[in-house]
PDB file of N, CA and C in Angstrom:
ATOM      1  N   MET C   1     175.258 137.979 106.283  1.00 65.00           N
ATOM      2  CA  MET C   1     174.968 137.393 105.002  1.00 65.00           C
ATOM      3  C   MET C   1     175.493 135.978 104.884  1.00 65.00           C
ATOM      4  N   GLU C   2     176.490 135.683 105.699  1.00 76.00           N
ATOM      5  CA  GLU C   2     177.045 134.335 105.645  1.00 76.00           C
ATOM      6  C   GLU C   2     176.033 133.315 106.151  1.00 76.00           C
ATOM      7  N   ASP C   3     175.123 133.754 106.980  1.00 88.00           N
ATOM      8  CA  ASP C   3     174.115 132.850 107.529  1.00 88.00           C
ATOM      9  C   ASP C   3     172.984 132.582 106.544  1.00 88.00           C
ATOM     10  N   LEU C   4     172.907 133.335 105.503  1.00 88.00           N
ATOM     11  CA  LEU C   4     171.823 133.199 104.527  1.00 88.00           C
ATOM     12  C   LEU C   4     171.749 131.803 103.925  1.00 88.00           C
ATOM     13  N   PRO C   5     172.857 131.186 103.482  1.00 87.00           N
ATOM     14  CA  PRO C   5     172.752 129.814 102.959  1.00 87.00           C
ATOM     15  C   PRO C   5     172.241 128.826 104.007  1.00 87.00           C
ATOM     16  N   LEU C   6     172.657 129.010 105.267  1.00 89.00           N
ATOM     17  CA  LEU C   6     172.180 128.122 106.336  1.00 89.00           C
ATOM     18  C   LEU C   6     170.682 128.323 106.570  1.00 89.00           C
ATOM     19  N   ILE C   7     170.259 129.549 106.539  1.00 91.00           N
ATOM     20  CA  ILE C   7     168.835 129.847 106.725  1.00 91.00           C
ATOM     21  C   ILE C   7     168.020 129.245 105.586  1.00 91.00           C
ATOM     22  N   LEU C   8     168.503 129.411 104.358  1.00 92.00           N
ATOM     23  CA  LEU C   8     167.806 128.839 103.200  1.00 92.00           C
ATOM     24  C   LEU C   8     167.769 127.316 103.270  1.00 92.00           C
ATOM     25  N   GLU C   9     168.868 126.719 103.701  1.00 92.00           N
ATOM     26  CA  GLU C   9     168.915 125.256 103.839  1.00 92.00           C
ATOM     27  C   GLU C   9     167.922 124.796 104.903  1.00 92.00           C
ATOM     28  N   GLY C  10     167.843 125.537 106.002  1.00 93.00           N
ATOM     29  CA  GLY C  10     166.879 125.206 107.058  1.00 93.00           C
ATOM     30  C   GLY C  10     165.449 125.318 106.553  1.00 93.00           C
ATOM     31  N   ILE C  11     165.167 126.375 105.792  1.00 95.00           N
ATOM     32  CA  ILE C  11     163.827 126.549 105.219  1.00 95.00           C
ATOM     33  C   ILE C  11     163.526 125.418 104.243  1.00 95.00           C
ATOM     34  N   ASP C  12     164.527 125.047 103.423  1.00 95.00           N
ATOM     35  CA  ASP C  12     164.357 123.951 102.460  1.00 95.00           C
ATOM     36  C   ASP C  12     164.047 122.644 103.186  1.00 95.00           C
ATOM     37  N   ASN C  13     164.761 122.370 104.283  1.00 96.00           N
ATOM     38  CA  ASN C  13     164.515 121.146 105.062  1.00 96.00           C
ATOM     39  C   ASN C  13     163.105 121.151 105.655  1.00 96.00           C
ATOM     40  N   LYS C  14     162.693 122.289 106.159  1.00 97.00           N
ATOM     41  CA  LYS C  14     161.348 122.385 106.736  1.00 97.00           C
ATOM     42  C   LYS C  14     160.274 122.174 105.668  1.00 97.00           C
ATOM     43  N   ILE C  15     160.507 122.718 104.478  1.00 98.00           N
ATOM     44  CA  ILE C  15     159.561 122.533 103.369  1.00 98.00           C
ATOM     45  C   ILE C  15     159.480 121.061 102.990  1.00 98.00           C
ATOM     46  N   LYS C  16     160.648 120.389 102.932  1.00 97.00           N
ATOM     47  CA  LYS C  16     160.660 118.953 102.603  1.00 97.00           C
ATOM     48  C   LYS C  16     159.903 118.156 103.659  1.00 97.00           C
ATOM     49  N   LYS C  17     160.098 118.506 104.942  1.00 98.00           N
ATOM     50  CA  LYS C  17     159.384 117.816 106.017  1.00 98.00           C
ATOM     51  C   LYS C  17     157.875 118.049 105.898  1.00 98.00           C
ATOM     52  N   LEU C  18     157.502 119.278 105.576  1.00 98.00           N
ATOM     53  CA  LEU C  18     156.082 119.584 105.411  1.00 98.00           C
ATOM     54  C   LEU C  18     155.473 118.822 104.235  1.00 98.00           C
ATOM     55  N   ILE C  19     156.220 118.738 103.137  1.00 98.00           N
ATOM     56  CA  ILE C  19     155.742 117.987 101.968  1.00 98.00           C
ATOM     57  C   ILE C  19     155.582 116.515 102.329  1.00 98.00           C
ATOM     58  N   PHE C  20     156.556 115.959 103.053  1.00 98.00           N
ATOM     59  CA  PHE C  20     156.494 114.557 103.478  1.00 98.00           C
ATOM     60  C   PHE C  20     155.288 114.338 104.398  1.00 98.00           C
ATOM     61  N   SER C  21     155.117 115.238 105.363  1.00 98.00           N
ATOM     62  CA  SER C  21     153.978 115.128 106.284  1.00 98.00           C
ATOM     63  C   SER C  21     152.657 115.239 105.531  1.00 98.00           C
ATOM     64  N   ASN C  22     152.619 116.133 104.558  1.00 98.00           N
ATOM     65  CA  ASN C  22     151.410 116.306 103.751  1.00 98.00           C
ATOM     66  C   ASN C  22     151.072 115.020 103.001  1.00 98.00           C
ATOM     67  N   ARG C  23     152.067 114.376 102.411  1.00 98.00           N
ATOM     68  CA  ARG C  23     151.835 113.109 101.694  1.00 98.00           C
ATOM     69  C   ARG C  23     151.314 112.036 102.642  1.00 98.00           C
ATOM     70  N   LYS C  24     151.950 111.939 103.811  1.00 98.00           N
ATOM     71  CA  LYS C  24     151.518 110.932 104.793  1.00 98.00           C
ATOM     72  C   LYS C  24     150.073 111.193 105.228  1.00 98.00           C
ATOM     73  N   LEU C  25     149.761 112.442 105.470  1.00 98.00           N
ATOM     74  CA  LEU C  25     148.398 112.781 105.882  1.00 98.00           C
ATOM     75  C   LEU C  25     147.385 112.490 104.780  1.00 98.00           C
ATOM     76  N   LYS C  26     147.759 112.735 103.534  1.00 98.00           N
ATOM     77  CA  LYS C  26     146.869 112.413 102.414  1.00 98.00           C
ATOM     78  C   LYS C  26     146.632 110.908 102.329  1.00 98.00           C
ATOM     79  N   GLU C  27     147.710 110.112 102.517  1.00 98.00           N
ATOM     80  CA  GLU C  27     147.567 108.648 102.490  1.00 98.00           C
ATOM     81  C   GLU C  27     146.660 108.184 103.624  1.00 98.00           C
ATOM     82  N   GLU C  28     146.892 108.731 104.812  1.00 98.00           N
ATOM     83  CA  GLU C  28     146.079 108.355 105.965  1.00 98.00           C
ATOM     84  C   GLU C  28     144.620 108.766 105.750  1.00 98.00           C
ATOM     85  N   ASN C  29     144.428 109.940 105.190  1.00 98.00           N
ATOM     86  CA  ASN C  29     143.079 110.415 104.889  1.00 98.00           C
ATOM     87  C   ASN C  29     142.387 109.484 103.897  1.00 98.00           C
ATOM     88  N   GLN C  30     143.109 109.022 102.886  1.00 98.00           N
ATOM     89  CA  GLN C  30     142.536 108.108 101.896  1.00 98.00           C
ATOM     90  C   GLN C  30     142.152 106.779 102.543  1.00 98.00           C
ATOM     91  N   LYS C  31     143.023 106.274 103.435  1.00 98.00           N
ATOM     92  CA  LYS C  31     142.711 105.024 104.137  1.00 98.00           C
ATOM     93  C   LYS C  31     141.452 105.186 104.980  1.00 98.00           C
ATOM     94  N   ILE C  32     141.367 106.293 105.681  1.00 98.00           N
ATOM     95  CA  ILE C  32     140.197 106.536 106.530  1.00 98.00           C
ATOM     96  C   ILE C  32     138.938 106.690 105.679  1.00 98.00           C
ATOM     97  N   THR C  33     139.063 107.353 104.548  1.00 98.00           N
ATOM     98  CA  THR C  33     137.920 107.501 103.637  1.00 98.00           C
ATOM     99  C   THR C  33     137.463 106.140 103.125  1.00 98.00           C
ATOM    100  N   ASP C  34     138.415 105.275 102.773  1.00 98.00           N
ATOM    101  CA  ASP C  34     138.076 103.924 102.314  1.00 98.00           C
ATOM    102  C   ASP C  34     137.385 103.137 103.422  1.00 98.00           C
ATOM    103  N   GLN C  35     137.923 103.232 104.644  1.00 97.00           N
ATOM    104  CA  GLN C  35     137.313 102.534 105.774  1.00 97.00           C
ATOM    105  C   GLN C  35     135.892 103.036 106.010  1.00 97.00           C
ATOM    106  N   LYS C  36     135.714 104.333 105.906  1.00 97.00           N
ATOM    107  CA  LYS C  36     134.384 104.926 106.091  1.00 97.00           C
ATOM    108  C   LYS C  36     133.407 104.381 105.061  1.00 97.00           C
ATOM    109  N   GLN C  37     133.835 104.305 103.802  1.00 97.00           N
ATOM    110  CA  GLN C  37     132.961 103.779 102.754  1.00 97.00           C
ATOM    111  C   GLN C  37     132.611 102.320 103.019  1.00 97.00           C
ATOM    112  N   ASN C  38     133.612 101.533 103.445  1.00 96.00           N
ATOM    113  CA  ASN C  38     133.350 100.126 103.757  1.00 96.00           C
ATOM    114  C   ASN C  38     132.353 100.003 104.901  1.00 96.00           C
ATOM    115  N   LEU C  39     132.533 100.819 105.927  1.00 96.00           N
ATOM    116  CA  LEU C  39     131.620 100.769 107.064  1.00 96.00           C
ATOM    117  C   LEU C  39     130.215 101.216 106.674  1.00 96.00           C
ATOM    118  N   GLU C  40     130.118 102.212 105.809  1.00 95.00           N
ATOM    119  CA  GLU C  40     128.800 102.646 105.345  1.00 95.00           C
ATOM    120  C   GLU C  40     128.111 101.536 104.565  1.00 95.00           C
ATOM    121  N   GLN C  41     128.870 100.793 103.756  1.00 96.00           N
ATOM    122  CA  GLN C  41     128.292  99.667 103.018  1.00 96.00           C
ATOM    123  C   GLN C  41     127.818  98.588 103.981  1.00 96.00           C
ATOM    124  N   LYS C  42     128.625  98.307 105.010  1.00 95.00           N
ATOM    125  CA  LYS C  42     128.231  97.298 105.991  1.00 95.00           C
ATOM    126  C   LYS C  42     126.970  97.727 106.732  1.00 95.00           C
ATOM    127  N   VAL C  43     126.903  99.004 107.093  1.00 95.00           N
ATOM    128  CA  VAL C  43     125.707  99.514 107.771  1.00 95.00           C
ATOM    129  C   VAL C  43     124.488  99.352 106.874  1.00 95.00           C
ATOM    130  N   GLU C  44     124.649  99.665 105.602  1.00 94.00           N
ATOM    131  CA  GLU C  44     123.545  99.521 104.653  1.00 94.00           C
ATOM    132  C   GLU C  44     123.113  98.061 104.541  1.00 94.00           C
ATOM    133  N   GLN C  45     124.091  97.150 104.471  1.00 95.00           N
ATOM    134  CA  GLN C  45     123.773  95.725 104.391  1.00 95.00           C
ATOM    135  C   GLN C  45     123.068  95.261 105.663  1.00 95.00           C
ATOM    136  N   LEU C  46     123.565  95.713 106.817  1.00 95.00           N
ATOM    137  CA  LEU C  46     122.952  95.309 108.080  1.00 95.00           C
ATOM    138  C   LEU C  46     121.544  95.882 108.223  1.00 95.00           C
ATOM    139  N   ASN C  47     121.345  97.107 107.773  1.00 94.00           N
ATOM    140  CA  ASN C  47     120.000  97.686 107.808  1.00 94.00           C
ATOM    141  C   ASN C  47     119.052  96.903 106.911  1.00 94.00           C
ATOM    142  N   SER C  48     119.545  96.497 105.758  1.00 93.00           N
ATOM    143  CA  SER C  48     118.733  95.706 104.834  1.00 93.00           C
ATOM    144  C   SER C  48     118.388  94.359 105.463  1.00 93.00           C
ATOM    145  N   ARG C  49     119.380  93.725 106.061  1.00 95.00           N
ATOM    146  CA  ARG C  49     119.164  92.431 106.713  1.00 95.00           C
ATOM    147  C   ARG C  49     118.185  92.581 107.880  1.00 95.00           C
ATOM    148  N   ASN C  50     118.337  93.669 108.620  1.00 94.00           N
ATOM    149  CA  ASN C  50     117.442  93.936 109.737  1.00 94.00           C
ATOM    150  C   ASN C  50     116.003  94.083 109.252  1.00 94.00           C
ATOM    151  N   ALA C  51     115.823  94.796 108.154  1.00 93.00           N
ATOM    152  CA  ALA C  51     114.479  94.966 107.590  1.00 93.00           C
ATOM    153  C   ALA C  51     113.907  93.621 107.153  1.00 93.00           C
ATOM    154  N   GLU C  52     114.747  92.778 106.544  1.00 94.00           N
ATOM    155  CA  GLU C  52     114.293  91.445 106.131  1.00 94.00           C
ATOM    156  C   GLU C  52     113.861  90.625 107.342  1.00 94.00           C
ATOM    157  N   LEU C  53     114.663  90.680 108.409  1.00 94.00           N
ATOM    158  CA  LEU C  53     114.333  89.912 109.608  1.00 94.00           C
ATOM    159  C   LEU C  53     113.060  90.432 110.276  1.00 94.00           C
ATOM    160  N   GLU C  54     112.893  91.753 110.308  1.00 93.00           N
ATOM    161  CA  GLU C  54     111.662  92.315 110.866  1.00 93.00           C
ATOM    162  C   GLU C  54     110.451  91.885 110.045  1.00 93.00           C
ATOM    163  N   ASP C  55     110.607  91.841 108.731  1.00 91.00           N
ATOM    164  CA  ASP C  55     109.527  91.387 107.859  1.00 91.00           C
ATOM    165  C   ASP C  55     109.195  89.926 108.148  1.00 91.00           C
ATOM    166  N   SER C  56     110.235  89.112 108.323  1.00 92.00           N
ATOM    167  CA  SER C  56     110.014  87.698 108.644  1.00 92.00           C
ATOM    168  C   SER C  56     109.302  87.546 109.983  1.00 92.00           C
ATOM    169  N   ILE C  57     109.703  88.349 110.954  1.00 92.00           N
ATOM    170  CA  ILE C  57     109.059  88.290 112.266  1.00 92.00           C
ATOM    171  C   ILE C  57     107.582  88.651 112.143  1.00 92.00           C
ATOM    172  N   ASN C  58     107.292  89.702 111.391  1.00 87.00           N
ATOM    173  CA  ASN C  58     105.889  90.101 111.203  1.00 87.00           C
ATOM    174  C   ASN C  58     105.089  89.005 110.520  1.00 87.00           C
ATOM    175  N   LYS C  59     105.691  88.360 109.514  1.00 88.00           N
ATOM    176  CA  LYS C  59     104.997  87.265 108.825  1.00 88.00           C
ATOM    177  C   LYS C  59     104.739  86.104 109.775  1.00 88.00           C
ATOM    178  N   LEU C  60     105.734  85.803 110.625  1.00 87.00           N
ATOM    179  CA  LEU C  60     105.548  84.720 111.591  1.00 87.00           C
ATOM    180  C   LEU C  60     104.459  85.063 112.602  1.00 87.00           C
ATOM    181  N   LYS C  61     104.422  86.330 113.028  1.00 82.00           N
ATOM    182  CA  LYS C  61     103.369  86.739 113.961  1.00 82.00           C
ATOM    183  C   LYS C  61     101.997  86.592 113.318  1.00 82.00           C
ATOM    184  N   ILE C  62     101.886  87.016 112.060  1.00 78.00           N
ATOM    185  CA  ILE C  62     100.612  86.890 111.343  1.00 78.00           C
ATOM    186  C   ILE C  62     100.236  85.421 111.196  1.00 78.00           C
ATOM    187  N   ALA C  63     101.213  84.588 110.850  1.00 78.00           N
ATOM    188  CA  ALA C  63     100.948  83.155 110.699  1.00 78.00           C
ATOM    189  C   ALA C  63     100.501  82.554 112.025  1.00 78.00           C
ATOM    190  N   LYS C  64     101.114  82.999 113.109  1.00 76.00           N
ATOM    191  CA  LYS C  64     100.749  82.474 114.425  1.00 76.00           C
ATOM    192  C   LYS C  64      99.325  82.886 114.783  1.00 76.00           C
ATOM    193  N   VAL C  65      98.977  84.128 114.498  1.00 69.00           N
ATOM    194  CA  VAL C  65      97.617  84.601 114.768  1.00 69.00           C
ATOM    195  C   VAL C  65      96.624  83.818 113.931  1.00 69.00           C
ATOM    196  N   MET C  66      96.961  83.621 112.657  1.00 68.00           N
ATOM    197  CA  MET C  66      96.057  82.881 111.776  1.00 68.00           C
ATOM    198  C   MET C  66      95.919  81.445 112.253  1.00 68.00           C
ATOM    199  N   THR C  67      97.005  80.843 112.690  1.00 71.00           N
ATOM    200  CA  THR C  67      96.952  79.479 113.200  1.00 71.00           C
ATOM    201  C   THR C  67      96.081  79.431 114.441  1.00 71.00           C
ATOM    202  N   GLY C  68      96.206  80.425 115.303  1.00 67.00           N
ATOM    203  CA  GLY C  68      95.366  80.497 116.497  1.00 67.00           C
ATOM    204  C   GLY C  68      93.904  80.626 116.129  1.00 67.00           C
ATOM    205  N   GLU C  69      93.595  81.450 115.147  1.00 69.00           N
ATOM    206  CA  GLU C  69      92.211  81.602 114.693  1.00 69.00           C
ATOM    207  C   GLU C  69      91.715  80.308 114.072  1.00 69.00           C
ATOM    208  N   ASP C  70      92.552  79.656 113.295  1.00 74.00           N
ATOM    209  CA  ASP C  70      92.157  78.393 112.680  1.00 74.00           C
ATOM    210  C   ASP C  70      91.887  77.344 113.750  1.00 74.00           C
ATOM    211  N   THR C  71      92.690  77.333 114.791  1.00 77.00           N
ATOM    212  CA  THR C  71      92.479  76.392 115.887  1.00 77.00           C
ATOM    213  C   THR C  71      91.146  76.675 116.568  1.00 77.00           C
ATOM    214  N   PHE C  72      90.852  77.939 116.790  1.00 80.00           N
ATOM    215  CA  PHE C  72      89.582  78.315 117.416  1.00 80.00           C
ATOM    216  C   PHE C  72      88.402  77.883 116.555  1.00 80.00           C
ATOM    217  N   ARG C  73      88.485  78.134 115.261  1.00 79.00           N
ATOM    218  CA  ARG C  73      87.420  77.720 114.338  1.00 79.00           C
ATOM    219  C   ARG C  73      87.271  76.205 114.316  1.00 79.00           C
ATOM    220  N   ALA C  74      88.401  75.520 114.303  1.00 77.00           N
ATOM    221  CA  ALA C  74      88.350  74.056 114.284  1.00 77.00           C
ATOM    222  C   ALA C  74      87.664  73.539 115.541  1.00 77.00           C
ATOM    223  N   ARG C  75      87.978  74.139 116.685  1.00 83.00           N
ATOM    224  CA  ARG C  75      87.330  73.712 117.930  1.00 83.00           C
ATOM    225  C   ARG C  75      85.828  73.992 117.889  1.00 83.00           C
ATOM    226  N   GLN C  76      85.465  75.133 117.335  1.00 86.00           N
ATOM    227  CA  GLN C  76      84.035  75.448 117.211  1.00 86.00           C
ATOM    228  C   GLN C  76      83.328  74.417 116.341  1.00 86.00           C
ATOM    229  N   GLN C  77      83.930  74.072 115.230  1.00 87.00           N
ATOM    230  CA  GLN C  77      83.316  73.094 114.327  1.00 87.00           C
ATOM    231  C   GLN C  77      83.222  71.730 114.995  1.00 87.00           C
ATOM    232  N   ILE C  78      84.271  71.353 115.722  1.00 88.00           N
ATOM    233  CA  ILE C  78      84.241  70.062 116.429  1.00 88.00           C
ATOM    234  C   ILE C  78      83.132  70.072 117.471  1.00 88.00           C
ATOM    235  N   ASN C  79      83.008  71.175 118.211  1.00 90.00           N
ATOM    236  CA  ASN C  79      81.936  71.268 119.213  1.00 90.00           C
ATOM    237  C   ASN C  79      80.560  71.189 118.561  1.00 90.00           C
ATOM    238  N   GLU C  80      80.386  71.848 117.426  1.00 91.00           N
ATOM    239  CA  GLU C  80      79.108  71.777 116.710  1.00 91.00           C
ATOM    240  C   GLU C  80      78.824  70.349 116.265  1.00 91.00           C
ATOM    241  N   LEU C  81      79.848  69.689 115.733  1.00 91.00           N
ATOM    242  CA  LEU C  81      79.661  68.296 115.308  1.00 91.00           C
ATOM    243  C   LEU C  81      79.332  67.397 116.493  1.00 91.00           C
ATOM    244  N   LEU C  82      79.993  67.632 117.628  1.00 92.00           N
ATOM    245  CA  LEU C  82      79.690  66.827 118.820  1.00 92.00           C
ATOM    246  C   LEU C  82      78.255  67.055 119.292  1.00 92.00           C
ATOM    247  N   ARG C  83      77.771  68.282 119.255  1.00 92.00           N
ATOM    248  CA  ARG C  83      76.383  68.571 119.632  1.00 92.00           C
ATOM    249  C   ARG C  83      75.412  67.859 118.688  1.00 92.00           C
ATOM    250  N   GLU C  84      75.746  67.907 117.408  1.00 91.00           N
ATOM    251  CA  GLU C  84      74.896  67.249 116.422  1.00 91.00           C
ATOM    252  C   GLU C  84      74.882  65.739 116.649  1.00 91.00           C
ATOM    253  N   ILE C  85      76.050  65.185 116.960  1.00 91.00           N
ATOM    254  CA  ILE C  85      76.121  63.739 117.253  1.00 91.00           C
ATOM    255  C   ILE C  85      75.310  63.419 118.502  1.00 91.00           C
ATOM    256  N   ASP C  86      75.430  64.290 119.533  1.00 87.00           N
ATOM    257  CA  ASP C  86      74.643  64.075 120.754  1.00 87.00           C
ATOM    258  C   ASP C  86      73.142  64.115 120.464  1.00 87.00           C
ATOM    259  N   LYS C  87      72.714  65.048 119.601  1.00 88.00           N
ATOM    260  CA  LYS C  87      71.297  65.119 119.227  1.00 88.00           C
ATOM    261  C   LYS C  87      70.864  63.841 118.526  1.00 88.00           C
ATOM    262  N   CYS C  88      71.703  63.395 117.595  1.00 85.00           N
ATOM    263  CA  CYS C  88      71.374  62.158 116.872  1.00 85.00           C
ATOM    264  C   CYS C  88      71.326  60.977 117.836  1.00 85.00           C
ATOM    265  N   TYR C  89      72.236  60.929 118.746  1.00 76.00           N
ATOM    266  CA  TYR C  89      72.287  59.840 119.715  1.00 76.00           C
ATOM    267  C   TYR C  89      71.050  59.864 120.611  1.00 76.00           C
ATOM    268  N   SER C  90      70.666  61.062 121.043  1.00 84.00           N
ATOM    269  CA  SER C  90      69.471  61.161 121.895  1.00 84.00           C
ATOM    270  C   SER C  90      68.209  60.799 121.102  1.00 84.00           C
ATOM    271  N   LEU C  91      68.152  61.120 119.808  1.00 80.00           N
ATOM    272  CA  LEU C  91      67.010  60.734 118.981  1.00 80.00           C
ATOM    273  C   LEU C  91      66.953  59.221 118.817  1.00 80.00           C
ATOM    274  N   LEU C  92      68.098  58.597 118.714  1.00 78.00           N
ATOM    275  CA  LEU C  92      68.126  57.140 118.574  1.00 78.00           C
ATOM    276  C   LEU C  92      67.688  56.446 119.863  1.00 78.00           C
ATOM    277  N   ASN C  93      67.931  57.057 120.984  1.00 80.00           N
ATOM    278  CA  ASN C  93      67.586  56.457 122.276  1.00 80.00           C
ATOM    279  C   ASN C  93      66.119  56.640 122.634  1.00 80.00           C
ATOM    280  N   ARG C  94      65.335  57.367 121.900  1.00 73.00           N
ATOM    281  CA  ARG C  94      63.924  57.584 122.213  1.00 73.00           C
ATOM    282  C   ARG C  94      63.104  56.406 121.885  1.00 73.00           C
TER     283      ARG C  94
END
């Protein structure tokens, strides 16, 4: 029975250590949760930025295709005008 106070003191110390460890783990858990939320926000921002950049790329591709088509049409019109000028020139030379 004389050992009972020592046993109780040992149990009390272990409980205090467990409470301290529990607090530390809760703090660490909160920090990790905060970091996770920050990283999720960054991922969301990066996904949004990525979508914007993909949209810009698609618009540039469309603009490039349209410019290519416009160039082709312009060349066709120039060729038609040159043929017409050649016809007029040949009529003048008759």
